[in-house]
Amino acid sequence: DAGVTQSPTHLIKTRGQQVTLRCSPKSGHDTVSWYQQALGQGPQFIFQYYEEEERQRGNFPDRFSGHQFPNYSSELNVNALLLGDSALYLCASSSGTLETQYFGPGTRLLVL
Amino acid sequence: QKEVEQDPGPLSVPEGAIVSLNCTYSNSAFQYFMWYRQYSRKGPELLMYTYSSGNKEDGRFTAQVDKSSKYISLFIRDSQPSDSATYLCAMSARQPSKIIFGSGTRLSIRP
């Protein structure tokens, strides 16, 4: 079992650009959550997807959007990038309980 | 005021020492309490999971939750250099809702 995988591992963009990050959940998991982790901070919840629907959302602007596919994989899209969007973006998958939630290694995004 | 407060450290202790990590919180709706370990350039890894108040032990790790004081702790016995990492406390109000994390404590175990 490969666990939760994310791509790409690193990404450099410039202000105003758009970015798409991808996540494949652990086998058997149907729920995907996305978090943003700034340097020296804990992860902050962006949103959660289940059955291809956004089930819950944190305090992030509409520039952050997502999608979940029938195979449970997910994408995070960020439009009109700002310098402050530079962070580690973590994907976590679960089978519906907090105890089963596993995190991927993250995608490190740098906005110049 | 943040919902979850955690001392960022860094905390440095000698090998074999007992380590105590703590968090306080303000939201009385939190019922699920977790501790994650995060190595550099890796995603967080779930260490301990507790529902409501009480203690939970797993090997060298003990988690304590005191809901009346809104205070949680993680104890590491016989600490090892491999325990050197950032430890994140985390909480949630319901399943499988969003998790609120502390800012993390950087721990270093000196050989």
PDB file of C-alpha atoms in Angstrom:
ATOM      1  CA  ASP A   1       0.000   0.000   0.000  1.00  0.00           C
ATOM      2  CA  ALA A   2       1.556   3.296  -1.150  1.00  0.00           C
ATOM      3  CA  GLY A   3      -0.295   5.345   1.456  1.00  0.00           C
ATOM      4  CA  VAL A   4      -1.329   8.894   0.582  1.00  0.00           C
ATOM      5  CA  THR A   5       0.587  10.267  -2.381  1.00  0.00           C
ATOM      6  CA  GLN A   6       0.818  13.871  -3.549  1.00  0.00           C
ATOM      7  CA  SER A   7       2.190  15.520  -6.652  1.00  0.00           C
ATOM      8  CA  PRO A   8       4.222  17.458  -7.401  1.00  0.00           C
ATOM      9  CA  THR A   9       6.603  17.467  -4.426  1.00  0.00           C
ATOM     10  CA  HIS A  10       7.800  21.013  -5.082  1.00  0.00           C
ATOM     11  CA  LEU A  11       6.465  23.865  -7.168  1.00  0.00           C
ATOM     12  CA  ILE A  12       7.551  27.440  -7.888  1.00  0.00           C
ATOM     13  CA  LYS A  13       5.020  29.945  -9.228  1.00  0.00           C
ATOM     14  CA  THR A  14       4.798  33.720  -9.583  1.00  0.00           C
ATOM     15  CA  ARG A  15       2.166  36.028  -8.146  1.00  0.00           C
ATOM     16  CA  GLY A  16      -1.112  35.981 -10.042  1.00  0.00           C
ATOM     17  CA  GLN A  17      -0.624  32.510 -11.491  1.00  0.00           C
ATOM     18  CA  GLN A  18      -2.826  29.507 -10.874  1.00  0.00           C
ATOM     19  CA  VAL A  19      -1.747  26.132  -9.464  1.00  0.00           C
ATOM     20  CA  THR A  20      -3.227  22.631  -9.242  1.00  0.00           C
ATOM     21  CA  LEU A  21      -2.065  20.117  -6.642  1.00  0.00           C
ATOM     22  CA  ARG A  22      -3.012  16.452  -6.712  1.00  0.00           C
ATOM     23  CA  CYS A  23      -3.660  13.799  -4.090  1.00  0.00           C
ATOM     24  CA  SER A  24      -4.262  10.052  -4.242  1.00  0.00           C
ATOM     25  CA  PRO A  25      -5.768   8.666  -1.034  1.00  0.00           C
ATOM     26  CA  LYS A  26      -4.720   5.553   0.809  1.00  0.00           C
ATOM     27  CA  SER A  27      -6.408   2.409  -0.477  1.00  0.00           C
ATOM     28  CA  GLY A  28      -9.855   1.991   1.110  1.00  0.00           C
ATOM     29  CA  HIS A  29     -10.208   5.668   2.032  1.00  0.00           C
ATOM     30  CA  ASP A  30     -13.062   7.765   0.631  1.00  0.00           C
ATOM     31  CA  THR A  31     -12.625  11.089   2.442  1.00  0.00           C
ATOM     32  CA  VAL A  32      -9.955  13.640   1.515  1.00  0.00           C
ATOM     33  CA  SER A  33      -9.018  16.777   3.450  1.00  0.00           C
ATOM     34  CA  TRP A  34      -6.592  19.526   2.454  1.00  0.00           C
ATOM     35  CA  TYR A  35      -4.472  21.579   4.847  1.00  0.00           C
ATOM     36  CA  GLN A  36      -2.077  24.507   4.454  1.00  0.00           C
ATOM     37  CA  GLN A  37       0.996  24.558   6.687  1.00  0.00           C
ATOM     38  CA  ALA A  38       3.028  27.765   6.781  1.00  0.00           C
ATOM     39  CA  LEU A  39       6.625  27.584   8.004  1.00  0.00           C
ATOM     40  CA  GLY A  40       6.765  27.114  11.772  1.00  0.00           C
ATOM     41  CA  GLN A  41       2.997  26.743  12.084  1.00  0.00           C
ATOM     42  CA  GLY A  42       0.535  23.896  12.454  1.00  0.00           C
ATOM     43  CA  PRO A  43      -1.596  22.789   9.504  1.00  0.00           C
ATOM     44  CA  GLN A  44      -4.735  24.846   8.799  1.00  0.00           C
ATOM     45  CA  PHE A  45      -7.850  23.139   7.438  1.00  0.00           C
ATOM     46  CA  ILE A  46      -8.839  24.245   3.935  1.00  0.00           C
ATOM     47  CA  PHE A  47     -11.685  21.859   3.042  1.00  0.00           C
ATOM     48  CA  GLN A  48     -12.848  18.249   3.050  1.00  0.00           C
ATOM     49  CA  TYR A  49     -14.335  16.167   0.229  1.00  0.00           C
ATOM     50  CA  TYR A  50     -16.570  13.113   0.457  1.00  0.00           C
ATOM     51  CA  GLU A  51     -18.560  11.491  -2.357  1.00  0.00           C
ATOM     52  CA  GLU A  52     -17.264  14.152  -4.743  1.00  0.00           C
ATOM     53  CA  GLU A  53     -18.841  16.953  -2.677  1.00  0.00           C
ATOM     54  CA  GLU A  54     -17.215  19.607  -0.496  1.00  0.00           C
ATOM     55  CA  ARG A  55     -18.476  18.644   2.944  1.00  0.00           C
ATOM     56  CA  GLN A  56     -16.779  21.247   5.103  1.00  0.00           C
ATOM     57  CA  ARG A  57     -14.651  24.347   4.526  1.00  0.00           C
ATOM     58  CA  GLY A  58     -12.225  26.327   6.664  1.00  0.00           C
ATOM     59  CA  ASN A  59     -11.554  30.079   6.594  1.00  0.00           C
ATOM     60  CA  PHE A  60      -9.984  30.270   3.161  1.00  0.00           C
ATOM     61  CA  PRO A  61     -11.060  32.573   0.307  1.00  0.00           C
ATOM     62  CA  ASP A  62     -12.817  31.378  -2.826  1.00  0.00           C
ATOM     63  CA  ARG A  63      -9.461  31.452  -4.642  1.00  0.00           C
ATOM     64  CA  PHE A  64      -9.026  28.021  -3.075  1.00  0.00           C
ATOM     65  CA  SER A  65     -11.179  25.386  -4.739  1.00  0.00           C
ATOM     66  CA  GLY A  66     -11.120  21.647  -5.027  1.00  0.00           C
ATOM     67  CA  HIS A  67     -12.493  18.588  -6.636  1.00  0.00           C
ATOM     68  CA  GLN A  68     -12.842  14.917  -5.833  1.00  0.00           C
ATOM     69  CA  PHE A  69     -13.024  12.294  -8.558  1.00  0.00           C
ATOM     70  CA  PRO A  70     -15.009   9.021  -8.592  1.00  0.00           C
ATOM     71  CA  ASN A  71     -11.822   7.110  -7.673  1.00  0.00           C
ATOM     72  CA  TYR A  72     -11.580   9.344  -4.528  1.00  0.00           C
ATOM     73  CA  SER A  73      -8.469  11.176  -5.708  1.00  0.00           C
ATOM     74  CA  SER A  74      -8.578  14.926  -5.292  1.00  0.00           C
ATOM     75  CA  GLU A  75      -7.213  18.204  -6.619  1.00  0.00           C
ATOM     76  CA  LEU A  76      -6.634  21.522  -4.904  1.00  0.00           C
ATOM     77  CA  ASN A  77      -6.681  24.605  -7.131  1.00  0.00           C
ATOM     78  CA  VAL A  78      -5.452  28.030  -6.081  1.00  0.00           C
ATOM     79  CA  ASN A  79      -6.100  31.029  -8.343  1.00  0.00           C
ATOM     80  CA  ALA A  80      -4.467  34.461  -8.365  1.00  0.00           C
ATOM     81  CA  LEU A  81      -1.555  33.325  -6.220  1.00  0.00           C
ATOM     82  CA  LEU A  82      -0.266  35.643  -3.497  1.00  0.00           C
ATOM     83  CA  LEU A  83       3.143  35.618  -1.808  1.00  0.00           C
ATOM     84  CA  GLY A  84       1.354  34.514   1.368  1.00  0.00           C
ATOM     85  CA  ASP A  85       0.190  31.315  -0.332  1.00  0.00           C
ATOM     86  CA  SER A  86       3.738  29.967  -0.043  1.00  0.00           C
ATOM     87  CA  ALA A  87       3.415  26.945   2.229  1.00  0.00           C
ATOM     88  CA  LEU A  88       3.379  23.161   2.491  1.00  0.00           C
ATOM     89  CA  TYR A  89       0.038  21.829   1.246  1.00  0.00           C
ATOM     90  CA  LEU A  90      -0.959  18.591   2.903  1.00  0.00           C
ATOM     91  CA  CYS A  91      -3.554  16.094   1.810  1.00  0.00           C
ATOM     92  CA  ALA A  92      -5.048  13.682   4.331  1.00  0.00           C
ATOM     93  CA  SER A  93      -7.316  10.748   3.597  1.00  0.00           C
ATOM     94  CA  SER A  94      -9.519   8.678   5.884  1.00  0.00           C
ATOM     95  CA  SER A  95     -12.286   6.105   5.852  1.00  0.00           C
ATOM     96  CA  GLY A  96     -14.577   8.453   7.750  1.00  0.00           C
ATOM     97  CA  THR A  97     -13.030   8.683  11.205  1.00  0.00           C
ATOM     98  CA  LEU A  98     -10.311  10.912  12.600  1.00  0.00           C
ATOM     99  CA  GLU A  99      -8.452   7.876  13.885  1.00  0.00           C
ATOM    100  CA  THR A 100      -7.986   6.520  10.368  1.00  0.00           C
ATOM    101  CA  GLN A 101      -6.708   9.777   8.886  1.00  0.00           C
ATOM    102  CA  TYR A 102      -3.311   9.571   7.190  1.00  0.00           C
ATOM    103  CA  PHE A 103      -1.352  12.510   5.812  1.00  0.00           C
ATOM    104  CA  GLY A 104       0.651  12.594   2.631  1.00  0.00           C
ATOM    105  CA  PRO A 105       4.161  14.083   2.430  1.00  0.00           C
ATOM    106  CA  GLY A 106       2.841  17.373   1.076  1.00  0.00           C
ATOM    107  CA  THR A 107       3.561  19.690  -1.836  1.00  0.00           C
ATOM    108  CA  ARG A 108       5.849  22.609  -1.074  1.00  0.00           C
ATOM    109  CA  LEU A 109       4.668  25.691  -2.985  1.00  0.00           C
ATOM    110  CA  LEU A 110       6.803  28.791  -3.338  1.00  0.00           C
ATOM    111  CA  VAL A 111       5.231  31.929  -4.790  1.00  0.00           C
ATOM    112  CA  LEU A 112       7.669  34.573  -6.027  1.00  0.00           C
TER     113      LEU A 112
ATOM    114  CA  GLN B   1      -6.926  34.298  20.813  1.00  0.00           C
ATOM    115  CA  LYS B   2      -6.128  31.049  19.039  1.00  0.00           C
ATOM    116  CA  GLU B   3      -8.431  28.079  19.640  1.00  0.00           C
ATOM    117  CA  VAL B   4      -5.408  25.903  20.451  1.00  0.00           C
ATOM    118  CA  GLU B   5      -2.245  27.177  22.135  1.00  0.00           C
ATOM    119  CA  GLN B   6       1.025  25.243  22.105  1.00  0.00           C
ATOM    120  CA  ASP B   7       4.491  26.317  23.234  1.00  0.00           C
ATOM    121  CA  PRO B   8       6.667  26.274  20.092  1.00  0.00           C
ATOM    122  CA  GLY B   9       9.867  25.442  21.975  1.00  0.00           C
ATOM    123  CA  PRO B  10      12.427  24.432  20.936  1.00  0.00           C
ATOM    124  CA  LEU B  11      12.767  21.873  23.720  1.00  0.00           C
ATOM    125  CA  SER B  12      16.069  20.030  24.147  1.00  0.00           C
ATOM    126  CA  VAL B  13      16.479  17.138  26.610  1.00  0.00           C
ATOM    127  CA  PRO B  14      19.078  14.382  27.140  1.00  0.00           C
ATOM    128  CA  GLU B  15      18.447  10.855  25.934  1.00  0.00           C
ATOM    129  CA  GLY B  16      16.460   8.797  28.442  1.00  0.00           C
ATOM    130  CA  ALA B  17      14.644  11.796  29.954  1.00  0.00           C
ATOM    131  CA  ILE B  18      10.885  12.057  30.349  1.00  0.00           C
ATOM    132  CA  VAL B  19       9.415  14.637  27.989  1.00  0.00           C
ATOM    133  CA  SER B  20       6.218  16.553  28.725  1.00  0.00           C
ATOM    134  CA  LEU B  21       4.405  18.393  25.933  1.00  0.00           C
ATOM    135  CA  ASN B  22       1.258  20.412  26.550  1.00  0.00           C
ATOM    136  CA  CYS B  23      -1.554  22.301  24.867  1.00  0.00           C
ATOM    137  CA  THR B  24      -4.433  24.418  26.062  1.00  0.00           C
ATOM    138  CA  TYR B  25      -7.634  25.120  24.175  1.00  0.00           C
ATOM    139  CA  SER B  26     -10.637  27.389  24.412  1.00  0.00           C
ATOM    140  CA  ASN B  27     -13.414  25.583  22.517  1.00  0.00           C
ATOM    141  CA  SER B  28     -15.407  23.409  24.921  1.00  0.00           C
ATOM    142  CA  ALA B  29     -16.978  21.573  21.956  1.00  0.00           C
ATOM    143  CA  PHE B  30     -13.739  19.676  21.281  1.00  0.00           C
ATOM    144  CA  GLN B  31     -14.170  15.979  22.072  1.00  0.00           C
ATOM    145  CA  TYR B  32     -11.450  14.288  20.030  1.00  0.00           C
ATOM    146  CA  PHE B  33      -7.823  14.914  20.929  1.00  0.00           C
ATOM    147  CA  MET B  34      -4.779  13.834  18.975  1.00  0.00           C
ATOM    148  CA  TRP B  35      -1.017  14.114  18.980  1.00  0.00           C
ATOM    149  CA  TYR B  36       0.885  14.039  15.705  1.00  0.00           C
ATOM    150  CA  ARG B  37       4.615  13.735  15.111  1.00  0.00           C
ATOM    151  CA  GLN B  38       6.142  15.481  12.110  1.00  0.00           C
ATOM    152  CA  TYR B  39       9.667  14.881  10.910  1.00  0.00           C
ATOM    153  CA  SER B  40      11.361  17.458   8.721  1.00  0.00           C
ATOM    154  CA  ARG B  41      10.015  17.478   5.156  1.00  0.00           C
ATOM    155  CA  LYS B  42       7.354  14.863   6.004  1.00  0.00           C
ATOM    156  CA  GLY B  43       3.614  14.907   6.642  1.00  0.00           C
ATOM    157  CA  PRO B  44       2.246  14.589  10.199  1.00  0.00           C
ATOM    158  CA  GLU B  45       1.912  11.054  11.585  1.00  0.00           C
ATOM    159  CA  LEU B  46      -0.797  10.201  14.132  1.00  0.00           C
ATOM    160  CA  LEU B  47       0.756   9.133  17.452  1.00  0.00           C
ATOM    161  CA  MET B  48      -2.096   9.147  19.947  1.00  0.00           C
ATOM    162  CA  TYR B  49      -5.870   9.481  19.686  1.00  0.00           C
ATOM    163  CA  THR B  50      -8.183  10.071  22.652  1.00  0.00           C
ATOM    164  CA  TYR B  51     -11.900  10.602  22.942  1.00  0.00           C
ATOM    165  CA  SER B  52     -13.093  12.867  25.782  1.00  0.00           C
ATOM    166  CA  SER B  53     -11.201  12.981  29.100  1.00  0.00           C
ATOM    167  CA  GLY B  54      -8.776  10.473  30.569  1.00  0.00           C
ATOM    168  CA  ASN B  55      -5.454   8.820  29.937  1.00  0.00           C
ATOM    169  CA  LYS B  56      -4.219   6.591  27.149  1.00  0.00           C
ATOM    170  CA  GLU B  57      -0.927   4.721  27.051  1.00  0.00           C
ATOM    171  CA  ASP B  58       0.866   3.230  24.043  1.00  0.00           C
ATOM    172  CA  GLY B  59       4.369   1.962  24.660  1.00  0.00           C
ATOM    173  CA  ARG B  60       6.562   4.879  25.748  1.00  0.00           C
ATOM    174  CA  PHE B  61       3.814   7.421  25.022  1.00  0.00           C
ATOM    175  CA  THR B  62       1.023   8.556  27.370  1.00  0.00           C
ATOM    176  CA  ALA B  63      -1.676  11.050  26.427  1.00  0.00           C
ATOM    177  CA  GLN B  64      -3.745  12.863  29.053  1.00  0.00           C
ATOM    178  CA  VAL B  65      -6.864  14.956  28.540  1.00  0.00           C
ATOM    179  CA  ASP B  66      -8.383  17.199  31.205  1.00  0.00           C
ATOM    180  CA  LYS B  67     -11.514  18.719  29.700  1.00  0.00           C
ATOM    181  CA  SER B  68     -12.384  20.609  32.884  1.00  0.00           C
ATOM    182  CA  SER B  69      -9.124  22.575  32.560  1.00  0.00           C
ATOM    183  CA  LYS B  70      -9.071  22.490  28.737  1.00  0.00           C
ATOM    184  CA  TYR B  71      -5.565  21.061  28.911  1.00  0.00           C
ATOM    185  CA  ILE B  72      -3.944  18.101  27.155  1.00  0.00           C
ATOM    186  CA  SER B  73      -0.522  16.537  27.585  1.00  0.00           C
ATOM    187  CA  LEU B  74       1.762  14.023  25.908  1.00  0.00           C
ATOM    188  CA  PHE B  75       4.453  12.265  27.919  1.00  0.00           C
ATOM    189  CA  ILE B  76       7.359  10.430  26.314  1.00  0.00           C
ATOM    190  CA  ARG B  77       9.308   8.055  28.576  1.00  0.00           C
ATOM    191  CA  ASP B  78      12.871   6.890  27.931  1.00  0.00           C
ATOM    192  CA  SER B  79      13.239   9.440  25.128  1.00  0.00           C
ATOM    193  CA  GLN B  80      15.403   8.463  22.143  1.00  0.00           C
ATOM    194  CA  PRO B  81      17.235  10.582  19.545  1.00  0.00           C
ATOM    195  CA  SER B  82      14.754   9.192  16.986  1.00  0.00           C
ATOM    196  CA  ASP B  83      11.994  11.023  18.901  1.00  0.00           C
ATOM    197  CA  SER B  84      13.487  14.331  17.727  1.00  0.00           C
ATOM    198  CA  ALA B  85      10.715  15.924  15.665  1.00  0.00           C
ATOM    199  CA  THR B  86       7.944  18.517  15.838  1.00  0.00           C
ATOM    200  CA  TYR B  87       4.953  17.423  17.929  1.00  0.00           C
ATOM    201  CA  LEU B  88       1.556  18.824  17.041  1.00  0.00           C
ATOM    202  CA  CYS B  89      -1.482  18.666  19.281  1.00  0.00           C
ATOM    203  CA  ALA B  90      -4.790  18.574  17.419  1.00  0.00           C
ATOM    204  CA  MET B  91      -8.488  18.573  18.296  1.00  0.00           C
ATOM    205  CA  SER B  92     -11.874  18.193  16.711  1.00  0.00           C
ATOM    206  CA  ALA B  93     -15.494  18.609  17.757  1.00  0.00           C
ATOM    207  CA  ARG B  94     -16.977  15.677  15.852  1.00  0.00           C
ATOM    208  CA  GLN B  95     -16.277  12.882  13.379  1.00  0.00           C
ATOM    209  CA  PRO B  96     -14.933  13.258  10.743  1.00  0.00           C
ATOM    210  CA  SER B  97     -14.795  17.021  11.048  1.00  0.00           C
ATOM    211  CA  LYS B  98     -11.946  19.457  10.508  1.00  0.00           C
ATOM    212  CA  ILE B  99      -8.992  19.209  12.838  1.00  0.00           C
ATOM    213  CA  ILE B 100      -7.616  22.282  14.591  1.00  0.00           C
ATOM    214  CA  PHE B 101      -3.868  22.042  15.151  1.00  0.00           C
ATOM    215  CA  GLY B 102      -1.542  23.724  17.599  1.00  0.00           C
ATOM    216  CA  SER B 103       1.521  25.438  16.189  1.00  0.00           C
ATOM    217  CA  GLY B 104       3.789  22.518  17.146  1.00  0.00           C
ATOM    218  CA  THR B 105       6.677  22.052  19.599  1.00  0.00           C
ATOM    219  CA  ARG B 106      10.132  21.293  18.229  1.00  0.00           C
ATOM    220  CA  LEU B 107      11.758  18.583  20.334  1.00  0.00           C
ATOM    221  CA  SER B 108      15.415  17.585  20.227  1.00  0.00           C
ATOM    222  CA  ILE B 109      16.778  14.571  22.146  1.00  0.00           C
ATOM    223  CA  ARG B 110      20.530  14.855  22.803  1.00  0.00           C
ATOM    224  CA  PRO B 111      22.479  11.525  22.675  1.00  0.00           C
TER     225      PRO B 111
END
